[in-house]
PDB file of C-alpha atoms in Angstrom:
ATOM      1  CA  UNK A   1       0.000   0.000   0.000  1.00 93.00           C
ATOM      2  CA  UNK A   2       2.790   2.426   0.941  1.00 94.00           C
ATOM      3  CA  UNK A   3       4.767   1.686  -2.230  1.00 94.00           C
ATOM      4  CA  UNK A   4       1.654   2.220  -4.361  1.00 93.00           C
ATOM      5  CA  UNK A   5       0.837   5.546  -2.696  1.00 93.00           C
ATOM      6  CA  UNK A   6       4.382   6.735  -3.473  1.00 94.00           C
ATOM      7  CA  UNK A   7       4.058   5.475  -7.047  1.00 92.00           C
ATOM      8  CA  UNK A   8       0.897   7.520  -7.704  1.00 91.00           C
ATOM      9  CA  UNK A   9       2.538  10.724  -6.488  1.00 92.00           C
ATOM     10  CA  UNK A  10       1.715  10.865  -2.790  1.00 93.00           C
ATOM     11  CA  UNK A  11       4.485  11.256  -0.222  1.00 96.00           C
ATOM     12  CA  UNK A  12       3.914   8.693   2.550  1.00 96.00           C
ATOM     13  CA  UNK A  13       5.998   8.691   5.714  1.00 97.00           C
ATOM     14  CA  UNK A  14       5.924   5.636   7.966  1.00 97.00           C
ATOM     15  CA  UNK A  15       6.310   5.963  11.737  1.00 97.00           C
ATOM     16  CA  UNK A  16       6.245   2.576  13.448  1.00 95.00           C
ATOM     17  CA  UNK A  17       6.116   1.295  16.999  1.00 91.00           C
ATOM     18  CA  UNK A  18       7.107  -2.007  18.529  1.00 88.00           C
ATOM     19  CA  UNK A  19       4.110  -3.096  20.583  1.00 79.00           C
ATOM     20  CA  UNK A  20       3.788  -6.832  21.067  1.00 81.00           C
ATOM     21  CA  UNK A  21       7.278  -7.449  19.633  1.00 86.00           C
ATOM     22  CA  UNK A  22       8.901  -5.362  22.375  1.00 89.00           C
ATOM     23  CA  UNK A  23       6.881  -6.999  25.122  1.00 85.00           C
ATOM     24  CA  UNK A  24       7.553 -10.525  23.825  1.00 87.00           C
ATOM     25  CA  UNK A  25      11.288  -9.781  23.776  1.00 88.00           C
ATOM     26  CA  UNK A  26      11.166  -8.292  27.283  1.00 85.00           C
ATOM     27  CA  UNK A  27       9.447 -11.393  28.669  1.00 88.00           C
ATOM     28  CA  UNK A  28      11.945 -13.624  26.890  1.00 89.00           C
ATOM     29  CA  UNK A  29      14.737 -11.661  28.621  1.00 86.00           C
ATOM     30  CA  UNK A  30      13.034 -12.089  32.001  1.00 85.00           C
ATOM     31  CA  UNK A  31      11.744  -8.524  32.404  1.00 82.00           C
ATOM     32  CA  UNK A  32       8.293  -7.657  33.724  1.00 82.00           C
ATOM     33  CA  UNK A  33       6.152  -5.446  31.484  1.00 79.00           C
ATOM     34  CA  UNK A  34       4.561  -2.600  33.429  1.00 80.00           C
ATOM     35  CA  UNK A  35       2.249   0.020  31.953  1.00 75.00           C
ATOM     36  CA  UNK A  36       0.741   3.221  33.264  1.00 69.00           C
ATOM     37  CA  UNK A  37      -1.906   5.172  31.361  1.00 69.00           C
ATOM     38  CA  UNK A  38      -0.922   3.509  28.106  1.00 67.00           C
ATOM     39  CA  UNK A  39       2.829   4.080  28.562  1.00 75.00           C
ATOM     40  CA  UNK A  40       5.310   1.238  29.101  1.00 81.00           C
ATOM     41  CA  UNK A  41       7.609   1.836  32.096  1.00 81.00           C
ATOM     42  CA  UNK A  42      11.128   1.732  30.626  1.00 85.00           C
ATOM     43  CA  UNK A  43      14.302   1.466  32.681  1.00 86.00           C
ATOM     44  CA  UNK A  44      17.819   1.338  31.177  1.00 90.00           C
ATOM     45  CA  UNK A  45      17.752  -2.419  30.542  1.00 90.00           C
ATOM     46  CA  UNK A  46      14.277  -2.241  29.033  1.00 89.00           C
ATOM     47  CA  UNK A  47      15.388   0.626  26.763  1.00 92.00           C
ATOM     48  CA  UNK A  48      18.136  -1.574  25.311  1.00 93.00           C
ATOM     49  CA  UNK A  49      15.534  -4.222  24.470  1.00 92.00           C
ATOM     50  CA  UNK A  50      13.189  -1.592  23.029  1.00 93.00           C
ATOM     51  CA  UNK A  51      15.926  -0.318  20.705  1.00 94.00           C
ATOM     52  CA  UNK A  52      16.777  -3.876  19.604  1.00 93.00           C
ATOM     53  CA  UNK A  53      13.160  -4.675  18.789  1.00 94.00           C
ATOM     54  CA  UNK A  54      12.534  -1.370  17.012  1.00 96.00           C
ATOM     55  CA  UNK A  55      15.694  -1.684  14.924  1.00 95.00           C
ATOM     56  CA  UNK A  56      14.677  -5.161  13.762  1.00 95.00           C
ATOM     57  CA  UNK A  57      11.184  -3.989  12.837  1.00 95.00           C
ATOM     58  CA  UNK A  58      12.530  -0.901  11.076  1.00 97.00           C
ATOM     59  CA  UNK A  59      14.764  -3.019   8.859  1.00 97.00           C
ATOM     60  CA  UNK A  60      11.903  -5.396   8.118  1.00 96.00           C
ATOM     61  CA  UNK A  61       9.566  -2.571   7.079  1.00 96.00           C
ATOM     62  CA  UNK A  62      12.235  -0.958   4.899  1.00 98.00           C
ATOM     63  CA  UNK A  63      12.853  -4.310   3.214  1.00 97.00           C
ATOM     64  CA  UNK A  64       9.142  -4.916   2.595  1.00 96.00           C
ATOM     65  CA  UNK A  65       8.569  -1.487   1.042  1.00 97.00           C
ATOM     66  CA  UNK A  66      11.647  -1.873  -1.164  1.00 97.00           C
ATOM     67  CA  UNK A  67      10.553  -5.362  -2.221  1.00 96.00           C
ATOM     68  CA  UNK A  68       7.237  -3.938  -3.438  1.00 95.00           C
ATOM     69  CA  UNK A  69       8.786  -1.237  -5.596  1.00 94.00           C
ATOM     70  CA  UNK A  70       9.294   1.607  -3.143  1.00 95.00           C
ATOM     71  CA  UNK A  71      12.567   3.217  -2.075  1.00 96.00           C
ATOM     72  CA  UNK A  72      12.505   3.243   1.709  1.00 98.00           C
ATOM     73  CA  UNK A  73      15.122   4.568   4.140  1.00 98.00           C
ATOM     74  CA  UNK A  74      15.065   3.783   7.868  1.00 97.00           C
ATOM     75  CA  UNK A  75      15.865   6.637  10.268  1.00 97.00           C
ATOM     76  CA  UNK A  76      15.487   7.471  13.953  1.00 95.00           C
ATOM     77  CA  UNK A  77      15.835  10.604  16.053  1.00 93.00           C
ATOM     78  CA  UNK A  78      19.571  10.073  16.425  1.00 92.00           C
ATOM     79  CA  UNK A  79      20.049  10.629  12.681  1.00 94.00           C
ATOM     80  CA  UNK A  80      20.911  14.290  12.424  1.00 91.00           C
ATOM     81  CA  UNK A  81      19.372  14.624  15.908  1.00 93.00           C
ATOM     82  CA  UNK A  82      16.141  15.449  14.131  1.00 96.00           C
ATOM     83  CA  UNK A  83      13.838  14.347  16.972  1.00 97.00           C
ATOM     84  CA  UNK A  84      14.549  16.431  20.084  1.00 97.00           C
ATOM     85  CA  UNK A  85      13.121  14.651  23.112  1.00 96.00           C
ATOM     86  CA  UNK A  86      12.674  15.160  26.837  1.00 94.00           C
ATOM     87  CA  UNK A  87      11.502  12.969  29.688  1.00 92.00           C
ATOM     88  CA  UNK A  88       7.746  12.379  29.773  1.00 87.00           C
ATOM     89  CA  UNK A  89       6.281  14.444  32.609  1.00 80.00           C
ATOM     90  CA  UNK A  90       3.719  12.839  34.897  1.00 72.00           C
ATOM     91  CA  UNK A  91       0.247  14.367  35.034  1.00 68.00           C
ATOM     92  CA  UNK A  92      -0.441  16.767  37.900  1.00 62.00           C
ATOM     93  CA  UNK A  93      -3.624  14.837  38.733  1.00 66.00           C
ATOM     94  CA  UNK A  94      -1.715  11.539  39.067  1.00 69.00           C
ATOM     95  CA  UNK A  95       0.400  11.758  42.254  1.00 68.00           C
ATOM     96  CA  UNK A  96       0.868   7.979  42.409  1.00 71.00           C
ATOM     97  CA  UNK A  97       2.319   7.720  38.900  1.00 74.00           C
ATOM     98  CA  UNK A  98       5.514   5.624  38.723  1.00 74.00           C
ATOM     99  CA  UNK A  99       8.766   6.911  37.253  1.00 78.00           C
ATOM    100  CA  UNK A 100       8.367   6.079  33.560  1.00 83.00           C
ATOM    101  CA  UNK A 101      12.126   6.012  33.050  1.00 85.00           C
ATOM    102  CA  UNK A 102      13.273   6.517  29.471  1.00 92.00           C
ATOM    103  CA  UNK A 103       9.801   7.241  28.102  1.00 91.00           C
ATOM    104  CA  UNK A 104      10.038  10.471  26.175  1.00 92.00           C
ATOM    105  CA  UNK A 105       7.976  13.353  24.901  1.00 93.00           C
ATOM    106  CA  UNK A 106       8.729  15.324  21.748  1.00 95.00           C
ATOM    107  CA  UNK A 107      10.315  18.696  22.409  1.00 95.00           C
ATOM    108  CA  UNK A 108      10.774  19.666  18.753  1.00 96.00           C
ATOM    109  CA  UNK A 109      11.369  18.149  15.325  1.00 96.00           C
ATOM    110  CA  UNK A 110      13.817  19.299  12.668  1.00 96.00           C
ATOM    111  CA  UNK A 111      12.110  18.156   9.464  1.00 95.00           C
ATOM    112  CA  UNK A 112      15.127  18.772   7.209  1.00 96.00           C
ATOM    113  CA  UNK A 113      16.182  15.136   6.836  1.00 96.00           C
ATOM    114  CA  UNK A 114      12.588  14.021   6.150  1.00 97.00           C
ATOM    115  CA  UNK A 115      12.083  16.806   3.584  1.00 97.00           C
ATOM    116  CA  UNK A 116      15.325  15.803   1.868  1.00 97.00           C
ATOM    117  CA  UNK A 117      14.325  12.137   1.616  1.00 97.00           C
ATOM    118  CA  UNK A 118      10.867  13.018   0.285  1.00 97.00           C
ATOM    119  CA  UNK A 119      12.334  15.389  -2.306  1.00 96.00           C
ATOM    120  CA  UNK A 120      14.497  12.546  -3.662  1.00 96.00           C
ATOM    121  CA  UNK A 121      11.587  10.117  -3.953  1.00 95.00           C
ATOM    122  CA  UNK A 122      12.330   8.056  -0.827  1.00 97.00           C
ATOM    123  CA  UNK A 123       9.860   6.779   1.774  1.00 97.00           C
ATOM    124  CA  UNK A 124      11.148   7.660   5.276  1.00 98.00           C
ATOM    125  CA  UNK A 125      10.529   4.875   7.810  1.00 98.00           C
ATOM    126  CA  UNK A 126      10.897   6.465  11.231  1.00 98.00           C
ATOM    127  CA  UNK A 127      11.799   4.595  14.419  1.00 97.00           C
ATOM    128  CA  UNK A 128      10.302   6.319  17.520  1.00 96.00           C
ATOM    129  CA  UNK A 129      13.561   7.138  19.278  1.00 96.00           C
ATOM    130  CA  UNK A 130      14.441  10.698  20.251  1.00 96.00           C
ATOM    131  CA  UNK A 131      17.482  12.288  21.854  1.00 96.00           C
ATOM    132  CA  UNK A 132      17.703  14.948  24.547  1.00 96.00           C
ATOM    133  CA  UNK A 133      20.125  17.876  24.579  1.00 93.00           C
ATOM    134  CA  UNK A 134      22.406  15.944  26.952  1.00 94.00           C
ATOM    135  CA  UNK A 135      22.463  12.922  24.622  1.00 94.00           C
ATOM    136  CA  UNK A 136      20.004  10.789  26.613  1.00 94.00           C
ATOM    137  CA  UNK A 137      17.969   8.452  24.409  1.00 95.00           C
ATOM    138  CA  UNK A 138      14.199   8.211  24.899  1.00 95.00           C
ATOM    139  CA  UNK A 139      11.559   5.877  23.520  1.00 94.00           C
ATOM    140  CA  UNK A 140       8.579   7.901  22.292  1.00 94.00           C
ATOM    141  CA  UNK A 141       5.061   6.580  21.791  1.00 89.00           C
ATOM    142  CA  UNK A 142       4.777   6.094  18.024  1.00 91.00           C
ATOM    143  CA  UNK A 143       1.295   7.654  17.794  1.00 88.00           C
ATOM    144  CA  UNK A 144       2.504  10.707  19.694  1.00 89.00           C
ATOM    145  CA  UNK A 145       5.555  11.009  17.435  1.00 94.00           C
ATOM    146  CA  UNK A 146       3.497  10.523  14.260  1.00 93.00           C
ATOM    147  CA  UNK A 147       1.126  13.272  15.371  1.00 90.00           C
ATOM    148  CA  UNK A 148       3.935  15.701  16.136  1.00 93.00           C
ATOM    149  CA  UNK A 149       5.698  14.914  12.857  1.00 95.00           C
ATOM    150  CA  UNK A 150       2.438  15.399  10.949  1.00 93.00           C
ATOM    151  CA  UNK A 151       1.996  18.811  12.534  1.00 91.00           C
ATOM    152  CA  UNK A 152       5.604  19.833  11.876  1.00 94.00           C
ATOM    153  CA  UNK A 153       5.318  18.851   8.201  1.00 94.00           C
ATOM    154  CA  UNK A 154       1.783  20.301   7.749  1.00 92.00           C
ATOM    155  CA  UNK A 155       0.591  17.048   6.207  1.00 92.00           C
ATOM    156  CA  UNK A 156      -2.802  16.535   4.616  1.00 89.00           C
ATOM    157  CA  UNK A 157      -3.626  13.265   6.394  1.00 92.00           C
ATOM    158  CA  UNK A 158      -2.381  11.248   9.337  1.00 94.00           C
ATOM    159  CA  UNK A 159      -3.285   7.548   9.479  1.00 94.00           C
ATOM    160  CA  UNK A 160      -2.827   5.694  12.777  1.00 93.00           C
ATOM    161  CA  UNK A 161      -2.817   1.935  12.212  1.00 91.00           C
ATOM    162  CA  UNK A 162      -3.645  -0.385  15.096  1.00 87.00           C
ATOM    163  CA  UNK A 163      -5.184  -3.818  15.683  1.00 87.00           C
ATOM    164  CA  UNK A 164      -8.734  -2.672  16.350  1.00 86.00           C
ATOM    165  CA  UNK A 165     -11.213  -1.216  13.899  1.00 88.00           C
ATOM    166  CA  UNK A 166     -11.242   2.348  15.215  1.00 90.00           C
ATOM    167  CA  UNK A 167     -12.780   4.437  17.997  1.00 92.00           C
ATOM    168  CA  UNK A 168     -15.911   3.120  19.671  1.00 92.00           C
ATOM    169  CA  UNK A 169     -18.567   5.473  21.031  1.00 92.00           C
ATOM    170  CA  UNK A 170     -20.685   5.384  24.154  1.00 92.00           C
ATOM    171  CA  UNK A 171     -22.931   2.719  22.646  1.00 93.00           C
ATOM    172  CA  UNK A 172     -19.957   0.466  21.922  1.00 90.00           C
ATOM    173  CA  UNK A 173     -20.324   0.849  18.161  1.00 91.00           C
ATOM    174  CA  UNK A 174     -17.642   2.085  15.774  1.00 91.00           C
ATOM    175  CA  UNK A 175     -17.616   5.838  15.207  1.00 91.00           C
ATOM    176  CA  UNK A 176     -17.026   6.442  11.494  1.00 90.00           C
ATOM    177  CA  UNK A 177     -16.684  10.234  11.853  1.00 91.00           C
ATOM    178  CA  UNK A 178     -15.677  12.243  14.931  1.00 92.00           C
ATOM    179  CA  UNK A 179     -15.162  15.977  15.296  1.00 92.00           C
ATOM    180  CA  UNK A 180     -12.423  17.204  17.610  1.00 92.00           C
ATOM    181  CA  UNK A 181     -15.019  18.212  20.218  1.00 93.00           C
ATOM    182  CA  UNK A 182     -16.661  14.789  20.118  1.00 94.00           C
ATOM    183  CA  UNK A 183     -13.301  13.021  20.492  1.00 93.00           C
ATOM    184  CA  UNK A 184     -12.360  15.280  23.397  1.00 92.00           C
ATOM    185  CA  UNK A 185     -15.631  14.403  25.112  1.00 93.00           C
ATOM    186  CA  UNK A 186     -15.010  10.654  24.711  1.00 93.00           C
ATOM    187  CA  UNK A 187     -11.539  11.081  26.236  1.00 91.00           C
ATOM    188  CA  UNK A 188     -12.779  13.232  29.112  1.00 90.00           C
ATOM    189  CA  UNK A 189     -15.584  10.822  30.001  1.00 91.00           C
ATOM    190  CA  UNK A 190     -13.351   7.755  29.958  1.00 88.00           C
ATOM    191  CA  UNK A 191     -15.058   6.146  26.972  1.00 92.00           C
ATOM    192  CA  UNK A 192     -11.660   5.956  25.264  1.00 89.00           C
ATOM    193  CA  UNK A 193      -9.411   3.837  27.493  1.00 85.00           C
ATOM    194  CA  UNK A 194      -6.023   2.137  27.810  1.00 78.00           C
ATOM    195  CA  UNK A 195      -3.810   2.085  24.709  1.00 77.00           C
ATOM    196  CA  UNK A 196      -6.305   4.144  22.713  1.00 85.00           C
ATOM    197  CA  UNK A 197      -5.798   7.179  24.976  1.00 86.00           C
ATOM    198  CA  UNK A 198      -2.404   8.306  23.563  1.00 82.00           C
ATOM    199  CA  UNK A 199      -3.622   7.402  20.060  1.00 85.00           C
ATOM    200  CA  UNK A 200      -6.761   9.568  20.212  1.00 91.00           C
ATOM    201  CA  UNK A 201      -4.857  12.318  22.047  1.00 89.00           C
ATOM    202  CA  UNK A 202      -2.284  12.423  19.238  1.00 87.00           C
ATOM    203  CA  UNK A 203      -5.089  12.544  16.660  1.00 90.00           C
ATOM    204  CA  UNK A 204      -6.848  15.333  18.521  1.00 91.00           C
ATOM    205  CA  UNK A 205      -3.689  17.436  18.846  1.00 89.00           C
ATOM    206  CA  UNK A 206      -2.974  16.961  15.136  1.00 90.00           C
ATOM    207  CA  UNK A 207      -6.354  18.157  13.860  1.00 91.00           C
ATOM    208  CA  UNK A 208      -6.337  21.069  16.283  1.00 88.00           C
ATOM    209  CA  UNK A 209      -3.020  22.216  14.796  1.00 85.00           C
ATOM    210  CA  UNK A 210      -3.836  22.067  11.109  1.00 85.00           C
ATOM    211  CA  UNK A 211      -3.837  18.425   9.952  1.00 89.00           C
ATOM    212  CA  UNK A 212      -7.022  18.152   7.902  1.00 88.00           C
ATOM    213  CA  UNK A 213      -8.006  14.686   9.070  1.00 90.00           C
ATOM    214  CA  UNK A 214      -6.663  11.815  11.161  1.00 93.00           C
ATOM    215  CA  UNK A 215      -7.728   8.233  10.509  1.00 94.00           C
ATOM    216  CA  UNK A 216      -7.566   5.419  13.071  1.00 93.00           C
ATOM    217  CA  UNK A 217      -7.811   2.051  11.334  1.00 93.00           C
ATOM    218  CA  UNK A 218      -7.213  -1.675  11.742  1.00 92.00           C
ATOM    219  CA  UNK A 219      -3.989  -2.479   9.901  1.00 89.00           C
ATOM    220  CA  UNK A 220      -5.015  -6.137   9.713  1.00 90.00           C
ATOM    221  CA  UNK A 221      -7.713  -5.386   7.133  1.00 92.00           C
ATOM    222  CA  UNK A 222      -6.361  -6.192   3.635  1.00 92.00           C
ATOM    223  CA  UNK A 223      -5.372  -2.961   1.828  1.00 92.00           C
ATOM    224  CA  UNK A 224      -6.655  -0.954   4.814  1.00 92.00           C
ATOM    225  CA  UNK A 225      -4.424   2.023   4.028  1.00 92.00           C
ATOM    226  CA  UNK A 226      -5.569   2.270   0.402  1.00 92.00           C
ATOM    227  CA  UNK A 227      -9.228   1.848   1.370  1.00 91.00           C
ATOM    228  CA  UNK A 228      -9.008   4.565   4.015  1.00 88.00           C
ATOM    229  CA  UNK A 229      -7.078   7.074   1.927  1.00 86.00           C
ATOM    230  CA  UNK A 230      -8.608   6.521  -1.516  1.00 86.00           C
ATOM    231  CA  UNK A 231     -12.278   5.655  -0.873  1.00 84.00           C
ATOM    232  CA  UNK A 232     -15.081   7.697   0.661  1.00 79.00           C
ATOM    233  CA  UNK A 233     -16.334   4.846   2.841  1.00 78.00           C
ATOM    234  CA  UNK A 234     -12.985   4.008   4.456  1.00 84.00           C
ATOM    235  CA  UNK A 235     -12.489   1.256   7.029  1.00 90.00           C
ATOM    236  CA  UNK A 236     -12.061   3.004  10.390  1.00 91.00           C
ATOM    237  CA  UNK A 237     -12.630   6.256  12.278  1.00 93.00           C
ATOM    238  CA  UNK A 238     -11.936   9.617  10.638  1.00 92.00           C
ATOM    239  CA  UNK A 239     -11.315  12.444  13.100  1.00 92.00           C
ATOM    240  CA  UNK A 240     -11.560  15.998  11.797  1.00 91.00           C
ATOM    241  CA  UNK A 241     -11.476  19.530  13.140  1.00 86.00           C
ATOM    242  CA  UNK A 242     -14.697  21.232  14.216  1.00 84.00           C
ATOM    243  CA  UNK A 243     -14.415  23.762  11.383  1.00 77.00           C
ATOM    244  CA  UNK A 244     -15.383  22.885   7.807  1.00 63.00           C
ATOM    245  CA  UNK A 245     -15.936  22.290   5.024  1.00 58.00           C
ATOM    246  CA  UNK A 246     -14.645  18.705   4.906  1.00 59.00           C
ATOM    247  CA  UNK A 247     -15.773  17.323   1.567  1.00 52.00           C
ATOM    248  CA  UNK A 248     -14.125  13.897   1.894  1.00 54.00           C
ATOM    249  CA  UNK A 249     -15.318  13.219   5.444  1.00 55.00           C
ATOM    250  CA  UNK A 250     -18.784  14.683   4.807  1.00 59.00           C
ATOM    251  CA  UNK A 251     -19.080  12.431   1.752  1.00 58.00           C
ATOM    252  CA  UNK A 252     -18.254   9.458   3.943  1.00 57.00           C
ATOM    253  CA  UNK A 253     -20.897  10.452   6.484  1.00 57.00           C
ATOM    254  CA  UNK A 254     -23.482  10.757   3.700  1.00 53.00           C
ATOM    255  CA  UNK A 255     -22.628   7.377   2.152  1.00 55.00           C
ATOM    256  CA  UNK A 256     -22.644   5.558   5.486  1.00 57.00           C
ATOM    257  CA  UNK A 257     -25.975   7.144   6.392  1.00 57.00           C
ATOM    258  CA  UNK A 258     -27.404   5.681   3.204  1.00 53.00           C
TER     259      UNK A 258
END
């Protein structure tokens, strides 16, 4: 799907996480997996495992895109120090939060290396590792990083691929279209939970800062990316800003209502 989008003139950028692969490797190495509010607690030993797992996945994704006709290049925040990171701060309303360790937040992004790769026809495949001013390496949630990169590059669309079909509403059914206000309400009321919290938060921040639409889809659906980007019906949840007009998303709402 990514190679085809590049072939037809679009400029896809892939930001990947590690998910189950990281946790499987941690358990194999005898480490407990602890999470807090969707973030994996990461000490120094765990960070080494995270980097190993991410590097392996990055190479695999680059190879797959190249095999299907694309020209992919794997990069992380250490390359040109383009992802400036800092330690993830704990929420003021969460006094019992554990020390997350080397879990990072994005301080800023220098898009120069990504712009250069895109201008030469390459597909950047970004590993979610950032570096602080003092050289400390941090693992960044891939949805958070994708959202920040989308905002920095002023992209048209951000697609967040996961293993569930999208965002579910108060009635438990899939929400095909959400405005920023509606998504904020679902977050505030606890309807969106666990690993979907950072994902929807990243989507919300992106549309509030100029990304036209963010799509949360199940990557396990065959050709999910093409269906979501190139058809009106799509396969997951499209989140848009409160302002309009939004021809593509409004067309989807009309078709699904029919």
